[in-house]
Tab-separated table of C-alpha atoms and ligand atoms in Angstrom:
chain	number	residue	atom	x	y	z
O	1	MET	CA	0.000	0.000	0.000
O	2	ASN	CA	1.349	3.389	-1.053
O	3	VAL	CA	0.919	6.135	1.572
O	4	PRO	CA	2.195	9.478	0.293
O	5	LEU	CA	3.211	12.179	2.755
O	6	LEU	CA	0.592	14.424	1.165
O	7	ASP	CA	-2.076	13.694	-1.480
O	8	LEU	CA	-3.051	16.935	-3.174
O	9	LYS	CA	-4.692	15.083	-6.065
O	10	ALA	CA	-7.230	13.579	-3.671
O	11	GLN	CA	-8.033	17.061	-2.362
O	12	TYR	CA	-8.394	18.500	-5.855
O	13	ARG	CA	-10.729	15.680	-6.908
O	14	SER	CA	-13.020	16.542	-3.984
O	15	ILE	CA	-13.410	20.244	-4.964
O	16	ARG	CA	-12.590	20.206	-8.671
O	17	ASN	CA	-15.813	21.900	-9.851
O	18	GLU	CA	-15.487	24.818	-7.455
O	19	ILE	CA	-11.807	25.369	-8.249
O	20	ASP	CA	-12.241	25.094	-11.989
O	21	ALA	CA	-15.157	27.557	-11.932
O	22	ALA	CA	-13.218	30.093	-9.843
O	23	VAL	CA	-10.185	29.853	-12.120
O	24	ALA	CA	-12.384	30.168	-15.227
O	25	GLU	CA	-13.880	33.371	-13.804
O	26	VAL	CA	-10.437	34.908	-13.517
O	27	PHE	CA	-9.654	34.000	-17.107
O	28	GLU	CA	-12.992	35.355	-18.311
O	29	SER	CA	-12.343	38.637	-16.500
O	30	GLN	CA	-8.663	38.766	-17.572
O	31	HIS	CA	-8.174	40.634	-14.298
O	32	PHE	CA	-4.971	39.042	-13.017
O	33	ILE	CA	-3.472	41.704	-10.758
O	34	LEU	CA	-5.146	42.571	-7.437
O	35	GLY	CA	-8.840	43.457	-7.985
O	36	PRO	CA	-11.984	41.781	-6.629
O	37	LYS	CA	-10.615	38.211	-6.287
O	38	VAL	CA	-7.694	39.373	-4.193
O	39	LYS	CA	-9.969	41.576	-2.071
O	40	ALA	CA	-12.388	38.697	-1.480
O	41	CYS	CA	-9.539	36.400	-0.504
O	42	GLU	CA	-8.134	39.020	1.886
O	43	ASP	CA	-11.544	39.471	3.517
O	44	ALA	CA	-11.868	35.710	3.982
O	45	ILE	CA	-8.384	35.420	5.515
O	46	ALA	CA	-9.044	38.369	7.834
O	47	GLN	CA	-12.318	36.899	9.015
O	48	TYR	CA	-10.872	33.402	9.428
O	49	SER	CA	-7.915	34.729	11.389
O	50	GLN	CA	-10.061	37.011	13.568
O	51	CYS	CA	-8.134	40.052	12.432
O	52	PRO	CA	-9.571	43.276	10.999
O	53	HIS	CA	-7.054	43.439	8.129
O	54	ALA	CA	-5.359	41.005	5.753
O	55	ILE	CA	-3.085	41.867	2.841
O	56	GLY	CA	-2.524	39.256	0.152
O	57	VAL	CA	1.130	38.863	-0.842
O	58	SER	CA	3.283	36.790	-3.161
O	59	SER	CA	4.452	34.152	-0.651
O	60	GLY	CA	4.941	33.405	3.027
O	61	THR	CA	8.550	34.464	2.642
O	62	ASP	CA	7.468	37.805	1.193
O	63	ALA	CA	4.933	38.186	3.999
O	64	LEU	CA	7.811	37.996	6.494
O	65	LEU	CA	9.964	40.341	4.429
O	66	LEU	CA	7.174	42.885	4.009
O	67	ALA	CA	6.321	42.817	7.718
O	68	LEU	CA	9.984	43.542	8.518
O	69	MET	CA	9.976	46.364	5.931
O	70	ALA	CA	6.817	47.858	7.389
O	71	ALA	CA	8.411	47.706	10.840
O	72	ASN	CA	11.490	49.552	9.483
O	73	ILE	CA	13.841	46.783	10.573
O	74	GLY	CA	17.258	46.926	8.926
O	75	PRO	CA	21.011	47.156	9.434
O	76	GLY	CA	22.062	47.285	13.077
O	77	ASP	CA	18.821	45.707	14.280
O	78	GLU	CA	18.384	42.303	15.895
O	79	VAL	CA	15.371	40.005	15.620
O	80	ILE	CA	14.855	37.131	18.043
O	81	THR	CA	13.556	33.891	16.575
O	82	SER	CA	13.816	30.109	16.618
O	83	PRO	CA	16.640	28.194	14.933
O	84	TYR	CA	14.301	25.234	14.393
O	85	THR	CA	12.084	26.423	11.557
O	86	PHE	CA	11.992	26.762	7.798
O	87	PHE	CA	14.847	28.887	6.447
O	88	ALA	CA	12.634	31.823	5.416
O	89	THR	CA	12.012	32.895	9.013
O	90	ALA	CA	15.616	33.937	9.604
O	91	GLY	CA	16.478	34.413	5.922
O	92	SER	CA	14.052	37.323	5.676
O	93	VAL	CA	15.700	39.008	8.678
O	94	SER	CA	19.131	38.760	7.035
O	95	ARG	CA	17.774	39.988	3.709
O	96	MET	CA	16.682	43.190	5.440
O	97	GLY	CA	20.261	43.628	6.656
O	98	ALA	CA	19.281	42.835	10.243
O	99	ARG	CA	20.667	40.076	12.431
O	100	PRO	CA	18.726	36.972	13.449
O	101	VAL	CA	19.308	36.114	17.116
O	102	PHE	CA	18.335	32.567	17.943
O	103	VAL	CA	16.687	31.241	21.089
O	104	ASP	CA	16.342	27.486	21.605
O	105	ILE	CA	13.035	25.638	21.409
O	106	GLU	CA	10.941	23.990	24.067
O	107	PRO	CA	11.061	20.263	23.178
O	108	ALA	CA	7.416	19.374	23.916
O	109	THR	CA	6.061	21.825	21.324
O	110	PHE	CA	9.121	22.551	19.131
O	111	ASN	CA	8.321	26.259	19.531
O	112	ILE	CA	10.503	29.026	20.977
O	113	ASP	CA	11.309	28.574	24.675
O	114	VAL	CA	9.867	31.800	26.067
O	115	SER	CA	11.854	31.479	29.304
O	116	ARG	CA	15.032	32.122	27.282
O	117	ILE	CA	13.901	35.148	25.278
O	118	GLU	CA	14.679	37.901	27.746
O	119	SER	CA	18.340	36.970	28.178
O	120	ALA	CA	18.767	37.277	24.384
O	121	ILE	CA	17.536	40.888	24.330
O	122	THR	CA	20.135	43.614	23.729
O	123	PRO	CA	19.821	47.351	23.075
O	124	ARG	CA	19.699	46.443	19.355
O	125	THR	CA	16.734	44.085	19.615
O	126	ARG	CA	13.784	45.371	17.623
O	127	ALA	CA	11.464	42.422	17.185
O	128	ILE	CA	10.513	38.915	18.247
O	129	MET	CA	9.468	36.505	15.525
O	130	PRO	CA	7.802	33.496	17.148
O	131	VAL	CA	7.127	30.604	14.772
O	132	HIS	CA	3.958	28.533	15.182
O	133	LEU	CA	5.571	25.310	14.044
O	134	TYR	CA	3.769	22.230	12.721
O	135	GLY	CA	0.302	23.725	13.343
O	136	GLN	CA	0.637	24.721	16.971
O	137	MET	CA	1.046	28.222	18.348
O	138	ALA	CA	3.972	29.438	20.407
O	139	ASP	CA	3.331	30.506	24.010
O	140	MET	CA	2.148	33.987	23.066
O	141	ASP	CA	1.225	35.550	26.437
O	142	PRO	CA	4.839	35.671	27.639
O	143	VAL	CA	6.018	36.736	24.170
O	144	MET	CA	3.634	39.696	24.200
O	145	ALA	CA	4.489	40.605	27.804
O	146	ILE	CA	8.219	40.641	27.017
O	147	ALA	CA	7.601	42.626	23.812
O	148	LYS	CA	5.604	45.205	25.734
O	149	ARG	CA	8.241	45.526	28.446
O	150	HIS	CA	11.030	46.063	25.920
O	151	LYS	CA	8.965	47.886	23.237
O	152	LEU	CA	9.514	45.225	20.587
O	153	VAL	CA	7.544	44.442	17.450
O	154	VAL	CA	6.032	40.947	17.286
O	155	ILE	CA	5.861	39.227	13.888
O	156	GLU	CA	4.108	35.862	14.058
O	157	ASP	CA	5.389	33.342	11.529
O	158	ALA	CA	2.057	31.548	11.151
O	159	CYS	CA	2.921	29.981	7.791
O	160	GLN	CA	2.232	26.458	9.104
O	161	SER	CA	-0.625	27.346	11.399
O	162	ILE	CA	-3.580	29.103	9.827
O	163	GLY	CA	-6.566	28.608	12.140
O	164	ALA	CA	-4.493	27.439	15.113
O	165	GLU	CA	-5.557	28.950	18.432
O	166	TYR	CA	-3.877	30.016	21.634
O	167	LYS	CA	-6.296	30.620	24.510
O	168	GLY	CA	-9.103	31.199	22.004
O	169	LYS	CA	-7.115	33.598	19.809
O	170	ARG	CA	-6.204	32.676	16.258
O	171	ALA	CA	-2.729	32.597	14.782
O	172	GLY	CA	-1.858	36.005	13.375
O	173	SER	CA	-4.287	37.914	15.611
O	174	ILE	CA	-2.011	38.483	18.620
O	175	GLY	CA	1.230	40.069	17.391
O	176	ASP	CA	1.657	43.241	15.339
O	177	TYR	CA	1.799	41.146	12.158
O	178	GLY	CA	0.767	37.592	11.266
O	179	CYS	CA	2.458	35.997	8.257
O	180	PHE	CA	0.814	33.201	6.265
O	181	SER	CA	1.852	31.032	3.331
O	182	PHE	CA	-0.315	29.467	0.635
O	183	PHE	CA	2.478	27.173	-0.532
O	184	PRO	CA	0.658	24.065	-1.817
O	185	SER	CA	1.721	21.829	1.090
O	186	LYS	CA	0.440	24.199	3.779
O	187	ASN	CA	-2.994	23.574	5.319
O	188	LEU	CA	-4.442	26.262	3.035
O	189	GLY	CA	-2.450	25.863	-0.155
O	190	GLY	CA	-2.856	27.674	-3.460
O	191	ALA	CA	-1.933	26.487	-6.944
O	192	GLY	CA	1.533	27.966	-6.641
O	193	ASP	CA	3.092	30.590	-4.406
O	194	GLY	CA	1.076	33.011	-2.328
O	195	GLY	CA	0.708	34.386	1.175
O	196	ALA	CA	-0.897	36.994	3.404
O	197	ILE	CA	-0.171	39.323	6.288
O	198	THR	CA	-2.722	40.045	8.984
O	199	THR	CA	-2.677	43.031	11.296
O	200	GLN	CA	-5.026	44.699	13.736
O	201	ASP	CA	-3.721	48.163	12.998
O	202	LYS	CA	-5.384	50.157	10.236
O	203	GLU	CA	-2.325	52.320	9.565
O	204	LEU	CA	-0.029	49.313	9.368
O	205	ALA	CA	-2.471	47.687	6.955
O	206	ALA	CA	-2.376	50.770	4.728
O	207	ARG	CA	1.429	50.862	4.896
O	208	LEU	CA	1.649	47.168	3.976
O	209	SER	CA	-0.678	47.674	0.994
O	210	ILE	CA	1.480	50.520	-0.297
O	211	LEU	CA	4.790	48.710	0.259
O	212	ARG	CA	3.319	45.749	-1.621
O	213	VAL	CA	3.214	47.880	-4.784
O	214	HIS	CA	6.647	49.530	-4.709
O	215	GLY	CA	5.674	51.986	-2.002
O	216	MET	CA	3.538	53.690	-4.621
O	217	GLU	CA	0.694	56.015	-3.582
O	218	PRO	CA	-0.780	57.617	-5.623
O	219	LYS	CA	0.189	55.970	-8.900
O	220	TYR	CA	3.806	56.682	-9.925
O	221	PHE	CA	4.560	58.611	-6.744
O	222	HIS	CA	6.752	56.797	-4.220
O	223	GLU	CA	7.084	57.862	-0.638
O	224	TRP	CA	8.842	54.631	0.402
O	225	ILE	CA	10.868	51.929	-1.312
O	226	GLY	CA	8.722	48.819	-1.459
O	227	GLY	CA	8.611	46.036	-3.987
O	228	ASN	CA	6.334	43.826	-6.027
O	229	PHE	CA	4.790	41.618	-3.355
O	230	ARG	CA	1.333	41.124	-4.865
O	231	LEU	CA	-0.838	38.043	-4.517
O	232	ASP	CA	-1.987	36.799	-7.960
O	233	ALA	CA	-5.737	36.958	-8.621
O	234	LEU	CA	-5.565	33.323	-9.760
O	235	GLN	CA	-4.048	32.224	-6.443
O	236	ALA	CA	-6.541	34.367	-4.538
O	237	ALA	CA	-9.424	32.700	-6.392
O	238	VAL	CA	-8.145	29.217	-5.479
O	239	VAL	CA	-7.445	30.116	-1.853
O	240	ALA	CA	-10.878	31.751	-1.447
O	241	VAL	CA	-12.512	28.494	-2.563
O	242	LYS	CA	-10.329	26.336	-0.365
O	243	ILE	CA	-10.773	28.387	2.804
O	244	ARG	CA	-14.452	27.349	2.813
O	245	HIS	CA	-13.274	23.759	3.306
O	246	LEU	CA	-10.484	24.497	5.746
O	247	ASP	CA	-12.411	23.769	8.951
O	248	ALA	CA	-13.529	20.388	7.639
O	249	TRP	CA	-9.983	19.546	6.556
O	250	THR	CA	-8.612	20.674	9.904
O	251	ARG	CA	-11.089	18.421	11.722
O	252	GLN	CA	-9.878	15.556	9.522
O	253	ARG	CA	-6.270	16.314	10.394
O	254	GLN	CA	-7.154	16.391	14.087
O	255	CYS	CA	-9.028	13.078	13.780
O	256	ASN	CA	-6.047	11.573	11.984
O	257	ALA	CA	-3.747	12.733	14.777
O	258	ALA	CA	-6.032	11.266	17.436
O	259	ARG	CA	-6.168	8.016	15.484
O	260	TYR	CA	-2.358	7.847	15.325
O	261	ASP	CA	-2.249	8.480	19.079
O	262	ARG	CA	-4.607	5.550	19.669
O	263	LEU	CA	-2.819	3.246	17.248
O	264	PHE	CA	0.599	4.040	18.742
O	265	THR	CA	-0.684	3.298	22.223
O	266	ALA	CA	-2.356	0.079	21.086
O	267	ALA	CA	0.846	-1.041	19.356
O	268	GLY	CA	2.824	-0.450	22.553
O	269	LEU	CA	5.148	1.924	20.750
O	270	GLU	CA	5.659	4.455	23.525
O	271	SER	CA	7.989	2.017	25.244
O	272	ALA	CA	10.010	1.743	22.034
O	273	GLY	CA	11.242	5.281	22.528
O	274	ILE	CA	8.854	6.985	20.134
O	275	ARG	CA	7.955	10.129	21.908
O	276	ARG	CA	4.962	12.059	20.651
O	277	PRO	CA	4.665	15.685	21.683
O	278	PRO	CA	1.663	16.390	23.895
O	279	VAL	CA	-0.799	18.939	22.566
O	280	VAL	CA	-0.392	21.952	24.794
O	281	MET	CA	-2.171	24.813	23.047
O	282	SER	CA	-5.905	24.918	22.529
O	283	ARG	CA	-6.273	24.344	18.768
O	284	HIS	CA	-3.544	22.405	16.989
O	285	VAL	CA	-4.142	22.283	13.224
O	286	PHE	CA	-1.571	19.562	12.500
O	287	ASN	CA	0.242	20.822	9.446
O	288	GLN	CA	2.554	18.001	10.529
O	289	TYR	CA	2.272	15.034	12.867
O	290	ILE	CA	5.683	14.539	14.402
O	291	ILE	CA	7.188	11.533	16.100
O	292	ARG	CA	10.706	11.347	17.407
O	293	THR	CA	13.213	8.577	17.822
O	294	PRO	CA	17.018	8.372	17.953
O	295	ARG	CA	16.752	5.826	15.112
O	296	ARG	CA	14.997	8.348	12.869
O	297	ASP	CA	17.085	7.919	9.700
O	298	GLU	CA	16.842	4.109	9.799
O	299	LEU	CA	13.100	4.320	10.389
O	300	ARG	CA	12.637	6.736	7.516
O	301	ALA	CA	14.549	4.458	5.123
O	302	PHE	CA	12.470	1.478	6.309
O	303	LEU	CA	9.226	3.377	5.682
O	304	GLN	CA	10.434	4.532	2.280
O	305	LYS	CA	10.978	0.911	1.253
O	306	ARG	CA	7.344	0.295	2.147
O	307	GLU	CA	6.284	3.295	0.025
O	308	ILE	CA	5.297	5.321	3.065
O	309	GLY	CA	6.136	9.001	2.799
O	310	ALA	CA	7.881	10.441	5.845
O	311	GLU	CA	9.888	13.644	5.900
O	312	VAL	CA	12.430	15.399	8.078
O	313	TYR	CA	11.523	18.980	9.042
O	314	TYR	CA	14.299	20.130	9.485
O	315	PRO	CA	17.590	18.217	9.306
O	316	LEU	CA	19.922	21.131	10.150
O	317	PRO	CA	18.991	23.954	12.546
O	318	LEU	CA	19.469	27.436	11.155
O	319	HIS	CA	22.358	28.402	13.465
O	320	MET	CA	24.391	25.587	11.844
O	321	GLN	CA	23.630	26.551	8.231
O	322	LYS	CA	26.616	27.605	6.152
O	323	CYS	CA	25.018	30.885	5.075
O	324	PHE	CA	24.697	31.938	8.721
O	325	ALA	CA	28.280	31.055	9.678
O	326	ASP	CA	29.120	34.748	10.107
O	327	LEU	CA	26.575	34.982	12.929
O	328	GLY	CA	29.176	33.134	14.992
O	329	TYR	CA	27.055	30.333	16.410
O	330	ARG	CA	28.452	26.870	17.019
O	331	LYS	CA	27.209	23.331	17.330
O	332	GLY	CA	25.959	22.876	20.878
O	333	ASP	CA	24.548	26.405	21.210
O	334	PHE	CA	20.914	25.219	20.918
O	335	PRO	CA	20.849	21.592	22.092
O	336	GLU	CA	17.072	21.081	21.933
O	337	SER	CA	16.924	22.282	18.322
O	338	GLU	CA	19.907	20.124	17.416
O	339	LEU	CA	18.361	17.043	19.013
O	340	ALA	CA	15.002	17.688	17.342
O	341	ALA	CA	16.789	17.972	13.996
O	342	GLN	CA	18.217	14.490	14.559
O	343	GLU	CA	15.123	12.804	15.956
O	344	THR	CA	11.930	14.151	14.404
O	345	LEU	CA	10.004	12.546	11.591
O	346	ALA	CA	6.756	13.801	10.024
O	347	LEU	CA	4.161	11.151	9.138
O	348	PRO	CA	1.316	11.445	6.594
O	349	ILE	CA	-1.500	13.433	8.248
O	350	TYR	CA	-3.317	14.944	5.252
O	351	PRO	CA	-7.144	15.093	5.517
O	352	GLU	CA	-7.883	12.313	2.998
O	353	LEU	CA	-5.674	9.733	4.765
O	354	THR	CA	-7.743	6.555	5.228
O	355	ASP	CA	-8.035	4.238	8.243
O	356	ALA	CA	-6.262	1.490	6.336
O	357	GLN	CA	-3.390	3.814	5.411
O	358	ALA	CA	-2.910	5.043	8.981
O	359	GLU	CA	-3.016	1.479	10.277
O	360	TRP	CA	-0.404	0.475	7.725
O	361	VAL	CA	1.865	3.347	8.781
O	362	VAL	CA	1.696	2.384	12.453
O	363	GLU	CA	1.978	-1.329	11.695
O	364	SER	CA	5.112	-0.586	9.684
O	365	ILE	CA	6.629	1.456	12.513
O	366	ARG	CA	5.773	-1.380	14.910
O	367	ALA	CA	7.474	-3.844	12.567
O	368	PHE	CA	10.577	-1.649	12.490
O	369	PHE	CA	10.891	-1.439	16.264
O	370	MET	CA	9.682	-4.873	17.309
O	371	ASN	CA	11.273	-7.161	14.723
K	401	PLP	C1	6.416	27.663	4.404
K	401	PLP	C2	7.026	28.513	5.435
K	401	PLP	C3	7.524	29.789	5.150
K	401	PLP	C4	7.631	30.347	3.756
K	401	PLP	O1	6.494	30.320	3.011
K	401	PLP	P1	6.585	30.350	1.408
K	401	PLP	O2	5.178	30.613	0.980
K	401	PLP	O3	7.090	29.014	0.966
K	401	PLP	O4	7.495	31.437	1.018
K	401	PLP	C5	8.020	30.550	6.199
K	401	PLP	N1	8.034	30.079	7.450
K	401	PLP	C6	7.581	28.851	7.767
K	401	PLP	C7	7.619	28.393	9.183
K	401	PLP	C8	7.086	28.021	6.762
K	401	PLP	O5	6.655	26.791	7.076
C-alpha cells in the first residue's frame, strides 16, 4: 500500500468543480493583478484569522519580508527567533540587513522557549518573531508581555498554522503582524506561491498595501521603497474556494492525529522510545504530525521501502547553516533544536488519509521497532 506524505490530487478531486469555476472566472475577466478576487480572498483570511485586516502577498517568505519592511527593521537591528524552523524565518531578517538572534526551542512543542527570550535581548533588539511550528502556536502571552516591556515588534510566523488557536485567539491575531503562506503543502495551499499578512492596525495595513506595490501612492509617486509583493488573482481565487473547506480539513487532520495516538498506544510503541509531543495549546491544526526517535534515519529508510512518505523537518537547525556562519554560532549552542533535527520525523496526516493507510503506517513502525 502506497501512503504518500501528502495527497493533493485527492483534495483537488473533492473540490474540482469549485476550483475550476473560480479559475475560469479569472480567465474570463482577464483581471490578473489585485482586484476583486484578491480583495475577497483578503476578507476571507481576515475573518478566518479574527483580524480586521489582511493583505494578500506573493508568498509566506514575502509576507515575512514585508512585515519587517513595514516595521522599518534593517542594518544594526536584531530580531529574536527560533533556529528550528523553515529557512525563510531567519532568511528574511538577514535579507533586510538585520541580524537573526536565535533562542532554543521547548522540546514538547518545538516552539521558541519563552523562558530564554529575555536573556537574548540587547539594546539592538527590535522584534521577536515566534514561529507557530507544525500547526501549533507558540506561548504567546509571555512573548507579548516581554515585547511590551522592551517595546519590541512581534511578527508571528504563522505559515504552518492558519486557524491554530492560543487561549481562544487565532494565529496572526495576537502580534503586530501575522504571516501566512499558501504554498501548496500548507494547510491552506494555493496552486503555486502566495501568502498573506494580517494586522489589527489600520495604519499598518495601509502601509503594507502601499509597500506591496513599490511603495507607490498615488500611482507613480513613491514615498517609500517597497517592492512587487502582490498576490496573484488566480491564487486568490483558489485560496478563497479552499478556505471554505479548511475547517472540515482541519477536523480531519485532528481526527487523523487522534487516530495515530490511539494506534501508537495500542501497538505499545511508547515504550520503544517513540515520543509524541503532547498537545499543549488549545487548537492544533496539525500541518505536521511529528514523532521522534534516535533511530529516525533508519526508520525513515524502512518506511520509504514500504512506500510510506515520511519527511524530516528540518535536518539542520538554522544556526548551523553555512550561510549563517558569520553569525558566529556553534554546534551545541541550541541543544534542543539540534536534538530535534536528529530525531523528528513527520508522518502522513493529510485530511484524505484513510483508516487502512494510517493502520499500515503504524503497523510498519511497529514492525521496524519490534522485529
Ligand atoms: C512555508 C514557510 C515559510 C515560507 O512560506 P513560502 O510561501 O514558501 O514562502 C516561512 N516560514 C515557515 C515556518 C514556513 O513553514
